[in-house]
mmCIF file of C-alpha atoms in Angstrom:
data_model
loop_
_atom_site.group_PDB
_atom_site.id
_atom_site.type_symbol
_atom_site.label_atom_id
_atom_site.label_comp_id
_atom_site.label_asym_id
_atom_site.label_seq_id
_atom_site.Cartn_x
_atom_site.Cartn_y
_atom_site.Cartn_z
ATOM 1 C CA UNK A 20 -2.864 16.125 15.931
ATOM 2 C CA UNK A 21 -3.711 12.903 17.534
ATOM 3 C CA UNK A 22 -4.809 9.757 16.783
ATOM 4 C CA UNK A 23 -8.482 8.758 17.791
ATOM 5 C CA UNK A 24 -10.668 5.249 17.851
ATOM 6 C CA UNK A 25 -13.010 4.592 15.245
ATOM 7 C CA UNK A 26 -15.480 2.716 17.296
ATOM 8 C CA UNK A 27 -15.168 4.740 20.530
ATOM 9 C CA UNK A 28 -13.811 7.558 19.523
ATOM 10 C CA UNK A 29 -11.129 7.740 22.485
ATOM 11 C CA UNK A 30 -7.842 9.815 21.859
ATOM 12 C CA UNK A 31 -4.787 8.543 22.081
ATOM 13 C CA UNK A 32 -1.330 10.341 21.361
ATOM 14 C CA UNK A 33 1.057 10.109 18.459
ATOM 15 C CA UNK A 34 3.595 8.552 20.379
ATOM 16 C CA UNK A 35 1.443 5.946 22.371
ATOM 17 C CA UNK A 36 3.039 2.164 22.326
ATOM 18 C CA UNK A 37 -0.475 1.337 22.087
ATOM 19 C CA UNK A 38 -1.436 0.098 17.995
ATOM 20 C CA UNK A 39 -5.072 0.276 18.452
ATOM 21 C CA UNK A 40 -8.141 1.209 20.818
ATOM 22 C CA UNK A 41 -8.282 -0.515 24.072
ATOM 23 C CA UNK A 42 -11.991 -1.544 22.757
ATOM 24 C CA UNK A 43 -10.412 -2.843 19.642
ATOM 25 C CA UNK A 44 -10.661 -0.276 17.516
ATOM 26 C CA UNK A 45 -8.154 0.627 15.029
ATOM 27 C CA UNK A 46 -6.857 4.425 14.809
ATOM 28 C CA UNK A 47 -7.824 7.101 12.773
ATOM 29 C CA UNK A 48 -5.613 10.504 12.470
ATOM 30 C CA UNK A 49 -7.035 13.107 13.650
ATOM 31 C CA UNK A 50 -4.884 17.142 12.200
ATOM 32 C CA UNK A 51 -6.938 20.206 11.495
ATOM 33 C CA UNK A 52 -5.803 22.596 9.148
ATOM 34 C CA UNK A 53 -2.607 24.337 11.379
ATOM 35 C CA UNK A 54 -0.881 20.360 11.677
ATOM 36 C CA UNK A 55 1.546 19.613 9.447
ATOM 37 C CA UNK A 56 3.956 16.307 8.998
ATOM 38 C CA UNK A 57 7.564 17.366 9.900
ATOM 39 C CA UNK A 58 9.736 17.364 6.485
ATOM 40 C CA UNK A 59 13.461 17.285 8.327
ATOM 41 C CA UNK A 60 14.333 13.433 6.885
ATOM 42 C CA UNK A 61 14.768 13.401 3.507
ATOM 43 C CA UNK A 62 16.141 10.627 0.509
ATOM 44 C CA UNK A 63 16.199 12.203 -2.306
ATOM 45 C CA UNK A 64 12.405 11.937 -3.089
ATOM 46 C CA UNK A 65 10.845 13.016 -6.697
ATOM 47 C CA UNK A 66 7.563 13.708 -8.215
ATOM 48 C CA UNK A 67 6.932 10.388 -9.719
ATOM 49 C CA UNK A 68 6.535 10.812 -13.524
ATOM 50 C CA UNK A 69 3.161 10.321 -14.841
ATOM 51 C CA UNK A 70 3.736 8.268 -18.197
ATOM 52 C CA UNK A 71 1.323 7.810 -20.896
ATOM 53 C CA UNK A 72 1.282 3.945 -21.754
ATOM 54 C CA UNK A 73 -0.717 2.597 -25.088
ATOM 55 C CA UNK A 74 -2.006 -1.277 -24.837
ATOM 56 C CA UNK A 75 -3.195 -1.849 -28.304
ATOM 57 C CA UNK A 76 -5.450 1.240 -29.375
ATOM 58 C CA UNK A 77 -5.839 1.894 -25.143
ATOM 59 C CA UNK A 78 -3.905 4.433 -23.581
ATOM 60 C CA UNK A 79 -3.332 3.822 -20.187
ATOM 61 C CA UNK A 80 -1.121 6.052 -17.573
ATOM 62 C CA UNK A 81 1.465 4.712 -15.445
ATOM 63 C CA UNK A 82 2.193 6.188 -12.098
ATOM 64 C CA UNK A 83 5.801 5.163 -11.648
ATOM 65 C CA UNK A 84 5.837 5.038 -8.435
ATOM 66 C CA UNK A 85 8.513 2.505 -8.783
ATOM 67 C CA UNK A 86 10.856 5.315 -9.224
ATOM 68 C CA UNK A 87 10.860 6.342 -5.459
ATOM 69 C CA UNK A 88 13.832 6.166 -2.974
ATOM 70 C CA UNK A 89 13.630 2.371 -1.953
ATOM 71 C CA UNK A 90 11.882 0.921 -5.310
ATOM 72 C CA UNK A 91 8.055 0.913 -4.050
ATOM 73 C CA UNK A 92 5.152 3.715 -3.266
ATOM 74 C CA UNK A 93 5.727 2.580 0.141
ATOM 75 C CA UNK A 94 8.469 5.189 0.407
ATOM 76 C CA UNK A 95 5.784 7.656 0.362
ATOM 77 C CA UNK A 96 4.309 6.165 3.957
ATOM 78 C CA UNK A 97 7.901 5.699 5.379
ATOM 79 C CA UNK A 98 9.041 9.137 4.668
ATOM 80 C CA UNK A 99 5.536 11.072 6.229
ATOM 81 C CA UNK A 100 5.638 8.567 9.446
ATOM 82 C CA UNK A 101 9.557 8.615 10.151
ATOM 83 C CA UNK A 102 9.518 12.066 10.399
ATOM 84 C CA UNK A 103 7.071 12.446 12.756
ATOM 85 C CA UNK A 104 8.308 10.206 15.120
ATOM 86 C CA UNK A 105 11.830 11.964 15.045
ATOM 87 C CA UNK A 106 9.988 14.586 15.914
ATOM 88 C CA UNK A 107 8.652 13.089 18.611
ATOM 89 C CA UNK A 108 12.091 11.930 19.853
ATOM 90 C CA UNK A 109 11.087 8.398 19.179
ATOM 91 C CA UNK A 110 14.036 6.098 18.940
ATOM 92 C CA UNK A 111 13.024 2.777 18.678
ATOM 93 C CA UNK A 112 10.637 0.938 16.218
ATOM 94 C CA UNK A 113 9.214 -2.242 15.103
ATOM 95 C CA UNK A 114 7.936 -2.972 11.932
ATOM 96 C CA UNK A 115 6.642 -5.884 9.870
ATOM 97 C CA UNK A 116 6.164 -6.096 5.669
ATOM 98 C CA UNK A 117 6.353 -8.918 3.134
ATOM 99 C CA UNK A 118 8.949 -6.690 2.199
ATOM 100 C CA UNK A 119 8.828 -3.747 0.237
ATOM 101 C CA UNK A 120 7.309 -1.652 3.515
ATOM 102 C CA UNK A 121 9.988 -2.947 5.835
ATOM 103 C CA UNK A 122 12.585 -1.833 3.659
ATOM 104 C CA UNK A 123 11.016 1.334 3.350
ATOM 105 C CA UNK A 124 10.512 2.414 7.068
ATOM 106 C CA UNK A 125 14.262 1.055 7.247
ATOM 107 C CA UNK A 126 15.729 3.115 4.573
ATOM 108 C CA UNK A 127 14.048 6.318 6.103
ATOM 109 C CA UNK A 128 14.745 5.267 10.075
ATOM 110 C CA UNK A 129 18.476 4.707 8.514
ATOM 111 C CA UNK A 130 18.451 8.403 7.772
ATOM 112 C CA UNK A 131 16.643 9.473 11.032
ATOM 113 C CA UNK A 132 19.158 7.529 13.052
ATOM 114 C CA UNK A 133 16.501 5.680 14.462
ATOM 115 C CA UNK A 134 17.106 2.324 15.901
ATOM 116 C CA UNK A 135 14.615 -0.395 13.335
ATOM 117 C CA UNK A 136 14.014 -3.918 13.913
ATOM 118 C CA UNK A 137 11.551 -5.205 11.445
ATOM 119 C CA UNK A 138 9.645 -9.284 11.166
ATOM 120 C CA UNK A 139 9.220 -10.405 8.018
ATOM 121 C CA UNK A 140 8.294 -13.633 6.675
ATOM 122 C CA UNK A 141 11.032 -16.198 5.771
ATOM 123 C CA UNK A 142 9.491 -16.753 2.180
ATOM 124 C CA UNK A 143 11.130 -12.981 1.480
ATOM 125 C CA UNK A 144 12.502 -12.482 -1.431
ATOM 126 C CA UNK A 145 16.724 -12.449 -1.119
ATOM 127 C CA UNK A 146 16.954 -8.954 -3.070
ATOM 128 C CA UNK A 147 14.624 -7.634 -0.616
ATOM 129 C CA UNK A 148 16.107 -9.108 2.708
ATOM 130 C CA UNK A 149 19.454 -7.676 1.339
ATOM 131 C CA UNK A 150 17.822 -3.918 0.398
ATOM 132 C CA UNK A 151 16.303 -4.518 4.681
ATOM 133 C CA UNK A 152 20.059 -5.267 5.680
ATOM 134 C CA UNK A 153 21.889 -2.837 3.859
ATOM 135 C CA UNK A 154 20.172 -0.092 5.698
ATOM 136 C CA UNK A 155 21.257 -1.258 9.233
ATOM 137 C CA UNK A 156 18.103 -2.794 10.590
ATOM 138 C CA UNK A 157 17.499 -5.741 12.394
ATOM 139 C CA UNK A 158 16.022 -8.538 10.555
ATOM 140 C CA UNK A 159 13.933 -10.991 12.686
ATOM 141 C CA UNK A 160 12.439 -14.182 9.822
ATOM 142 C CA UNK A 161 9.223 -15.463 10.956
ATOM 143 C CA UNK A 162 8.073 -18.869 9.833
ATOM 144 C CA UNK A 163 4.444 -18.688 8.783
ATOM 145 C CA UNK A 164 2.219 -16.442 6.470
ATOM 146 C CA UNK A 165 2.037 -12.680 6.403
ATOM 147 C CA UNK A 166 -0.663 -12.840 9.572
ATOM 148 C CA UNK A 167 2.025 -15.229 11.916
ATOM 149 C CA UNK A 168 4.402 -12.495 10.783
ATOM 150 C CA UNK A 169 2.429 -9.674 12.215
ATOM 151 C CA UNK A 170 1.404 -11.350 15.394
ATOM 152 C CA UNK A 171 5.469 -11.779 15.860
ATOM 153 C CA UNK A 172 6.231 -8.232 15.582
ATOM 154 C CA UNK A 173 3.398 -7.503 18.039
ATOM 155 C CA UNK A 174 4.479 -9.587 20.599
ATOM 156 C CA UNK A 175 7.905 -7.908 20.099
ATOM 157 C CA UNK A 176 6.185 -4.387 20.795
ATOM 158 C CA UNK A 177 4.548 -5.075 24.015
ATOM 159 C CA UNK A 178 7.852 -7.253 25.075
ATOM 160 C CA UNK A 179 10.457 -4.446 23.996
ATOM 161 C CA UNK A 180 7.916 -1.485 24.841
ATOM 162 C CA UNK A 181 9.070 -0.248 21.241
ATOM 163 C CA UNK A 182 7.634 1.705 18.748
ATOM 164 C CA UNK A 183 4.943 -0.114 16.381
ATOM 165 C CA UNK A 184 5.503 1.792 12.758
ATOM 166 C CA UNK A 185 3.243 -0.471 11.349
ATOM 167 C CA UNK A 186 2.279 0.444 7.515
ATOM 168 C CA UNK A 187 -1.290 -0.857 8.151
ATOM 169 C CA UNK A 188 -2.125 0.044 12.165
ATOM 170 C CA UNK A 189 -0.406 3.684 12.300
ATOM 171 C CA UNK A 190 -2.745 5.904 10.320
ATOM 172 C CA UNK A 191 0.871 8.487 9.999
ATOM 173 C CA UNK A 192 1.348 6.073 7.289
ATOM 174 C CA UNK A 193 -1.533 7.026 5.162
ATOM 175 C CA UNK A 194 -0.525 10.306 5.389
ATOM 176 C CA UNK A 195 2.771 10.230 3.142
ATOM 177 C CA UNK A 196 0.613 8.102 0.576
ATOM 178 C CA UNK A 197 -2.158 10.940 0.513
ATOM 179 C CA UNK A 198 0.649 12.901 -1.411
ATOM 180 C CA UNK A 199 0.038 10.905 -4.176
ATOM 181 C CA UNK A 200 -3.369 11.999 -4.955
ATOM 182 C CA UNK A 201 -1.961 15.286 -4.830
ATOM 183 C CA UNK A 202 0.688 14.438 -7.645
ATOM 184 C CA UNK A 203 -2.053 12.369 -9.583
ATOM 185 C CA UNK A 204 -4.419 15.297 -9.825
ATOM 186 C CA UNK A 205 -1.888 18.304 -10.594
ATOM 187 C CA UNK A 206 -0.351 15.911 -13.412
ATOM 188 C CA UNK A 207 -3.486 16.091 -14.924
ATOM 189 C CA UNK A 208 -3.852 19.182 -14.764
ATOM 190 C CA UNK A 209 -6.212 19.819 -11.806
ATOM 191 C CA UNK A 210 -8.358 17.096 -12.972
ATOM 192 C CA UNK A 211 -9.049 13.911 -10.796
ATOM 193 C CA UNK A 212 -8.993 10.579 -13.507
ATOM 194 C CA UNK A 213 -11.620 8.298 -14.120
ATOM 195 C CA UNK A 214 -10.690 5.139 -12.678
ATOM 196 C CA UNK A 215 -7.344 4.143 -10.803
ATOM 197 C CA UNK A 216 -6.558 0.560 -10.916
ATOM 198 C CA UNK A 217 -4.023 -0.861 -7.954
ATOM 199 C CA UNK A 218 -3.529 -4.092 -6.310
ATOM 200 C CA UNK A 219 -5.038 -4.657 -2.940
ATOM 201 C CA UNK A 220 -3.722 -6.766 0.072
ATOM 202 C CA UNK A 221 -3.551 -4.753 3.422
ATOM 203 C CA UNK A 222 -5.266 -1.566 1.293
ATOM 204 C CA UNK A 223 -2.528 1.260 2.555
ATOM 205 C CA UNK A 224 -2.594 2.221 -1.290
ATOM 206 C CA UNK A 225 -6.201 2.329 -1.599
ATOM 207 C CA UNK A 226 -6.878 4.418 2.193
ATOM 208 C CA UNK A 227 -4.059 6.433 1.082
ATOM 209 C CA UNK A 228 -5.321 7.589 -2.169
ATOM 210 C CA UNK A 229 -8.712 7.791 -1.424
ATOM 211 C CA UNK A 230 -7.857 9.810 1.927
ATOM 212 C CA UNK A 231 -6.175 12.057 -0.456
ATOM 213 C CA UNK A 232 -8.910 12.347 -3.303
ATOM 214 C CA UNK A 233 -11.380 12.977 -0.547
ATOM 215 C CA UNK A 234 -9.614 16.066 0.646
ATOM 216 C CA UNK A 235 -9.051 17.288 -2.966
ATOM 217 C CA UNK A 236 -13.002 17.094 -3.361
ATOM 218 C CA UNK A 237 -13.683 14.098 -6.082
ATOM 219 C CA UNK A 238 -12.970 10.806 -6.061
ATOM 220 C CA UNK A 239 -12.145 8.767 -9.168
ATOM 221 C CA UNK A 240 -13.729 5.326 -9.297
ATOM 222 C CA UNK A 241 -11.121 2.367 -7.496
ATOM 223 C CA UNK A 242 -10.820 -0.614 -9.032
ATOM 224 C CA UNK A 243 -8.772 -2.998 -6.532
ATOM 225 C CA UNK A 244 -7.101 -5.786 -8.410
ATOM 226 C CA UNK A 245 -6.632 -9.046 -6.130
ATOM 227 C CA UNK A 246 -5.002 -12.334 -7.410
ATOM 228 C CA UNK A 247 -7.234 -15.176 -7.708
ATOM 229 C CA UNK A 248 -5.543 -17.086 -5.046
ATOM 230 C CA UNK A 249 -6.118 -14.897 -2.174
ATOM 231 C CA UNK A 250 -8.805 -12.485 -2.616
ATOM 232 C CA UNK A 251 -10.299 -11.322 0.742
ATOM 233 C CA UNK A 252 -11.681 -8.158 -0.457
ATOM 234 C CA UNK A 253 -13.298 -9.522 -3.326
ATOM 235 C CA UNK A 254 -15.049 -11.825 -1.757
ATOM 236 C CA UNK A 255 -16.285 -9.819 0.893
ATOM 237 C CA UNK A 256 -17.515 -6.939 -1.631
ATOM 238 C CA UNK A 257 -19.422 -10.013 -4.058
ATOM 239 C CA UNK A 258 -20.918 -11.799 -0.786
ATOM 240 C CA UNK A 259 -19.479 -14.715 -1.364
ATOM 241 C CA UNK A 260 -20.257 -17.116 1.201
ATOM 242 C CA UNK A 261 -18.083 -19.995 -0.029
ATOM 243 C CA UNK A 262 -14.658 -19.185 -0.461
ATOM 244 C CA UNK A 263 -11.518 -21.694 -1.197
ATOM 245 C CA UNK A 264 -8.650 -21.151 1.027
ATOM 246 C CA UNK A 265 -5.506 -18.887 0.296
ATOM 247 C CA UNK A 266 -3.265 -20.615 -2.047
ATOM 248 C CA UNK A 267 0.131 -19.330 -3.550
ATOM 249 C CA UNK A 268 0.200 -16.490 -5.628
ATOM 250 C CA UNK A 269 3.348 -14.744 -7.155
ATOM 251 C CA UNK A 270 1.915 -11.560 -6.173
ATOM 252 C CA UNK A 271 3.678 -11.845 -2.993
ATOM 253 C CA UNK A 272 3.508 -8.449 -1.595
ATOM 254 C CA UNK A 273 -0.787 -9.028 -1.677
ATOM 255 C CA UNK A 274 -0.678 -11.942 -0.190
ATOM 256 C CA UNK A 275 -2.696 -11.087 2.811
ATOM 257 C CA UNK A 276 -5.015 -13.295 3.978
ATOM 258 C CA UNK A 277 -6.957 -11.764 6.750
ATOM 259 C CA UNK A 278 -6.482 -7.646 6.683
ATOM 260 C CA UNK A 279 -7.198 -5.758 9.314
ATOM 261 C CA UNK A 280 -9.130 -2.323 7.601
ATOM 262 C CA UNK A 281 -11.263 -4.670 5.650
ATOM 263 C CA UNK A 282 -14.330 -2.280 6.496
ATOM 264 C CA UNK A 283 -11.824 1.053 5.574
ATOM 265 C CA UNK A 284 -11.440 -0.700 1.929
ATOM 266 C CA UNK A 285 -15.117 -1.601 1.305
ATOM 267 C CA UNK A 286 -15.874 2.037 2.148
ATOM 268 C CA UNK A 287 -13.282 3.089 -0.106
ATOM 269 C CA UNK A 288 -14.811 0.896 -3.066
ATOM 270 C CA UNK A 289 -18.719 1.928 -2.209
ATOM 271 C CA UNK A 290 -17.900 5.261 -2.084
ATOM 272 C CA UNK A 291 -15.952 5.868 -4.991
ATOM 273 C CA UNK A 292 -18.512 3.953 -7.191
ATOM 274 C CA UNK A 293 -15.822 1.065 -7.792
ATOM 275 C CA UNK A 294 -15.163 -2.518 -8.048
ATOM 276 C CA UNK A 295 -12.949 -5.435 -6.627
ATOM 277 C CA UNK A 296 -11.553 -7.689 -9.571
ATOM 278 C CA UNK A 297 -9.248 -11.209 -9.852
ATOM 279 C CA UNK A 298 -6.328 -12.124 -12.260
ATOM 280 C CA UNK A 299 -5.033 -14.824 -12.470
ATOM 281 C CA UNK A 300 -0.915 -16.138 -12.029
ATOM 282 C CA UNK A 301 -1.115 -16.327 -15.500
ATOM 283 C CA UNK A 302 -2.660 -13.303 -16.538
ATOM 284 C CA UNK A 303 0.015 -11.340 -13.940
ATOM 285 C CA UNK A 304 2.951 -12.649 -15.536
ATOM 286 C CA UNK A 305 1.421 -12.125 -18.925
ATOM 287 C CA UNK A 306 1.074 -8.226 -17.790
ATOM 288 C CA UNK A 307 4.376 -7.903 -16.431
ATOM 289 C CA UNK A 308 6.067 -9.510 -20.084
ATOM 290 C CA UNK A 309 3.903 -6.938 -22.037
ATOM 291 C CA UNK A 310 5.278 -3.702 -19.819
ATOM 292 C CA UNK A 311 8.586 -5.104 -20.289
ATOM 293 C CA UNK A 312 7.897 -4.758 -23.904
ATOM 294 C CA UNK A 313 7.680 -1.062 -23.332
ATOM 295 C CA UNK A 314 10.782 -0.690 -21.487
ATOM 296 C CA UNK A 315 9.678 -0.938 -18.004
ATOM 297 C CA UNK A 316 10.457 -3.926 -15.429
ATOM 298 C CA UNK A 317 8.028 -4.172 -12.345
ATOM 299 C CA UNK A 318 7.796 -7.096 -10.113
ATOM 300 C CA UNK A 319 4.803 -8.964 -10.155
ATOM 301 C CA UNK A 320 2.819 -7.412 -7.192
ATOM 302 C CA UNK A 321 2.896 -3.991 -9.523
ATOM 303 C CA UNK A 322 1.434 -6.406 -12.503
ATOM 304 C CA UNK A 323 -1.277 -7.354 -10.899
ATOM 305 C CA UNK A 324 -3.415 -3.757 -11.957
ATOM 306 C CA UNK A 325 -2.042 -3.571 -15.684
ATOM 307 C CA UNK A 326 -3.494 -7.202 -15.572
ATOM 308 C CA UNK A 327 -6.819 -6.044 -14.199
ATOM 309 C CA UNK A 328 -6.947 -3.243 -16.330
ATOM 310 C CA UNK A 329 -6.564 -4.946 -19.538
ATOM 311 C CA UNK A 330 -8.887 -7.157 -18.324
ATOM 312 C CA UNK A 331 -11.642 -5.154 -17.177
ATOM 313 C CA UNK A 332 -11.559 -3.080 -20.677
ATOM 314 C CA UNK A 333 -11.022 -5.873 -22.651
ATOM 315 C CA UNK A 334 -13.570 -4.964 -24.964
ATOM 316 C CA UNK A 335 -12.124 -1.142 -25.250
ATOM 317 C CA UNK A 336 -13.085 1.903 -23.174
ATOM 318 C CA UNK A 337 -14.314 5.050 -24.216
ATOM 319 C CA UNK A 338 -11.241 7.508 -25.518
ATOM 320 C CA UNK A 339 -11.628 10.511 -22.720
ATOM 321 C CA UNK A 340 -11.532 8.227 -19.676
ATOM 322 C CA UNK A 341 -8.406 8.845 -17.538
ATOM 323 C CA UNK A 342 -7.142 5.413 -16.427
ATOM 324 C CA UNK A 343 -4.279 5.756 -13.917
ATOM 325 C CA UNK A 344 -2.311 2.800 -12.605
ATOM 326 C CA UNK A 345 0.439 3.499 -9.485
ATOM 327 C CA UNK A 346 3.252 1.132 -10.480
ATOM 328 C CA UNK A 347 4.145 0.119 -6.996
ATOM 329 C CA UNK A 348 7.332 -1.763 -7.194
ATOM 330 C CA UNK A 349 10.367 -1.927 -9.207
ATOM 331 C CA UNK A 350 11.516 -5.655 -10.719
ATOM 332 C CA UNK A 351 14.784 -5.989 -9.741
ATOM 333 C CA UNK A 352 13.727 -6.697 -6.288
ATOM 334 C CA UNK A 353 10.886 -9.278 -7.121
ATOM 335 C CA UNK A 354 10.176 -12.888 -5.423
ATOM 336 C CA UNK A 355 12.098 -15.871 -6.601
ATOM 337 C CA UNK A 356 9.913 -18.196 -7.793
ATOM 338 C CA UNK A 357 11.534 -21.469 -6.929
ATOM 339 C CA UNK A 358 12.422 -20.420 -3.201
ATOM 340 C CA UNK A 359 8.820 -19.278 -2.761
ATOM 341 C CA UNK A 360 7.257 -22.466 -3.903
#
């Protein structure tokens, strides 16, 4: 098992301090059949329930992936990454997240009694920052957007000669959200659904998942679900050559204005036969009122599919098509509005 450039193709191994090619390139995992992710560190992790949901006459089905260890799907790309680097005897990494990955990798390096220091920016929500503390790591606020945030934590790597267990570089990360798929398509009974609907910033969901799908054989059709206000992905996939700047969006944990696998998540969409949608503030926080109305409280970020889905079948769907939507993050944990303005 190694990790390998996808421009030049040069091999680098799984516990390099190097983040991506020498050329530029970012990292791909290469495992063959015989390599296997280390299972040692564990948090108590579940199958995440797949629950039916009914909009209306539209039956939708929730992925509650809020349900995991540390409140996000992220858990899923901590757990698969953290054990590999214990196993590699790695004691020292740096991470950076608008939140719900740092306290993820810091929940799981907690457990693997491995020394975390994670960057994140200083709009973070307070539950959040708490959840990063509790667990023991250091917390280094960076003024600036979710890009000034990630430059930090680089500069930190190459200073400190640590450990970069970035959610978005380090392809080990993709691995634990591969699983997943798995779930998704025994849940249904060895059947892979029609569409899955999931908000998009730095795509770790979306490679994940359709990582996973690919090595079950089928791929269901990804919709990515971007807010209005920063849509990079969208507007790449439509062509759009005049775009308006990033503004505010209380989908906080999407707010990515620049990401890195840009290419990775166009692939994704082509390939699957998908599409790239927009909602709206509004339309988000309309979402996340009507799932409260059935019992379940998800911070915005996870809002933003239910919102695309309802929009994008707006005028119905047909009956047998499987829509699955990953709730990705639990509510209690969500931005405050008035400190992020």
């Amino acid at each position: 098992m190694h990790f390998y450039c996808e421009k030049c193709k040069k091999e680098y191994p799984l516990n390099s301090t190097s983040y991506q090619c020498s050329c530029g390139g970012l990292f791909r995992l290469y495992k063959d059949d015989k390599d296997t992710i280390p299972q040692d560190v564990s948090i108590g992790e579940v199958v995440t329930p797949l629950l039916p949901i009914k909009f209306g006459k539209q039956e939708m089905f929730f992925k509650m992936e809020h349900l995991n260890p540390t409140g996000s799907f992220k858990a899923r790309g901590a757990k698969a990454m953290v054990n590999m680097l214990k196993h590699l005897d790695i004691d020292n990494i740096v991470e950076d997240s608008s939140g719900n990955g740092a306290s993820a990798l810091a929940a799981y390096a907690a457990a693997a009694n491995i020394d975390c220091t994670v960057y994140v920016p200083e709009s973070i929500a307070a539950g959040k920052l708490h959840q990063i503390e509790t667990y023991g790591a250091h917390v280094r606020l960076v003024i600036g957007n979710r890009e000034a945030t990630a430059e930090a934590a680089k500069r930190a790597v190459v200073q400190e000669e640590a450990y970069y267990a970035s959610h978005v570089y380090n392809p080990l990360f993709f691995e634990g959200i591969k699983s997943m798929a798995y779930e998704i398509y025994h849940q249904l009974n060895d059947n892979v659904p029609e569409y899955v609907f999931l908000p998009v910033g730095n795509g770790t969901m979306l490679l994940g998942l359709y990582y996973g799908f690919e090595e079950i054989g089928r791929l269901p059709s990804f919709v990515a679900v971007q807010s209005e206000n920063c849509c990079p992905l969208y507007n790449a996939f439509k062509k759009k050559r005049k775009v308006s700047p990033p503004s505010f969006t209380i989908a906080d944990a999407i707010r990515v204005e620049k990401p890195i696998r840009l290419k990775e998540m166009l692939m994704a969409i082509t390939r699957s036969k998908g599409d790239v949608i927009t909602v709206s503030d509004e339309e988000i926080e309309e979402a996340q009122h009507q799932t409260g109305r059935k019992g379940i409280y998800v911070e915005a970020t996870a809002a933003v599919p239910i919102a695309g889905a309802l929009k994008y079948f707006r005028k119905g769907k047909p009956d047998n098509y499987r829509v699955v939507i990953p709730i990705t993050g639990a509510g209690l944990n969500g931005p405050d509005k008035k400190r992020n303005r």
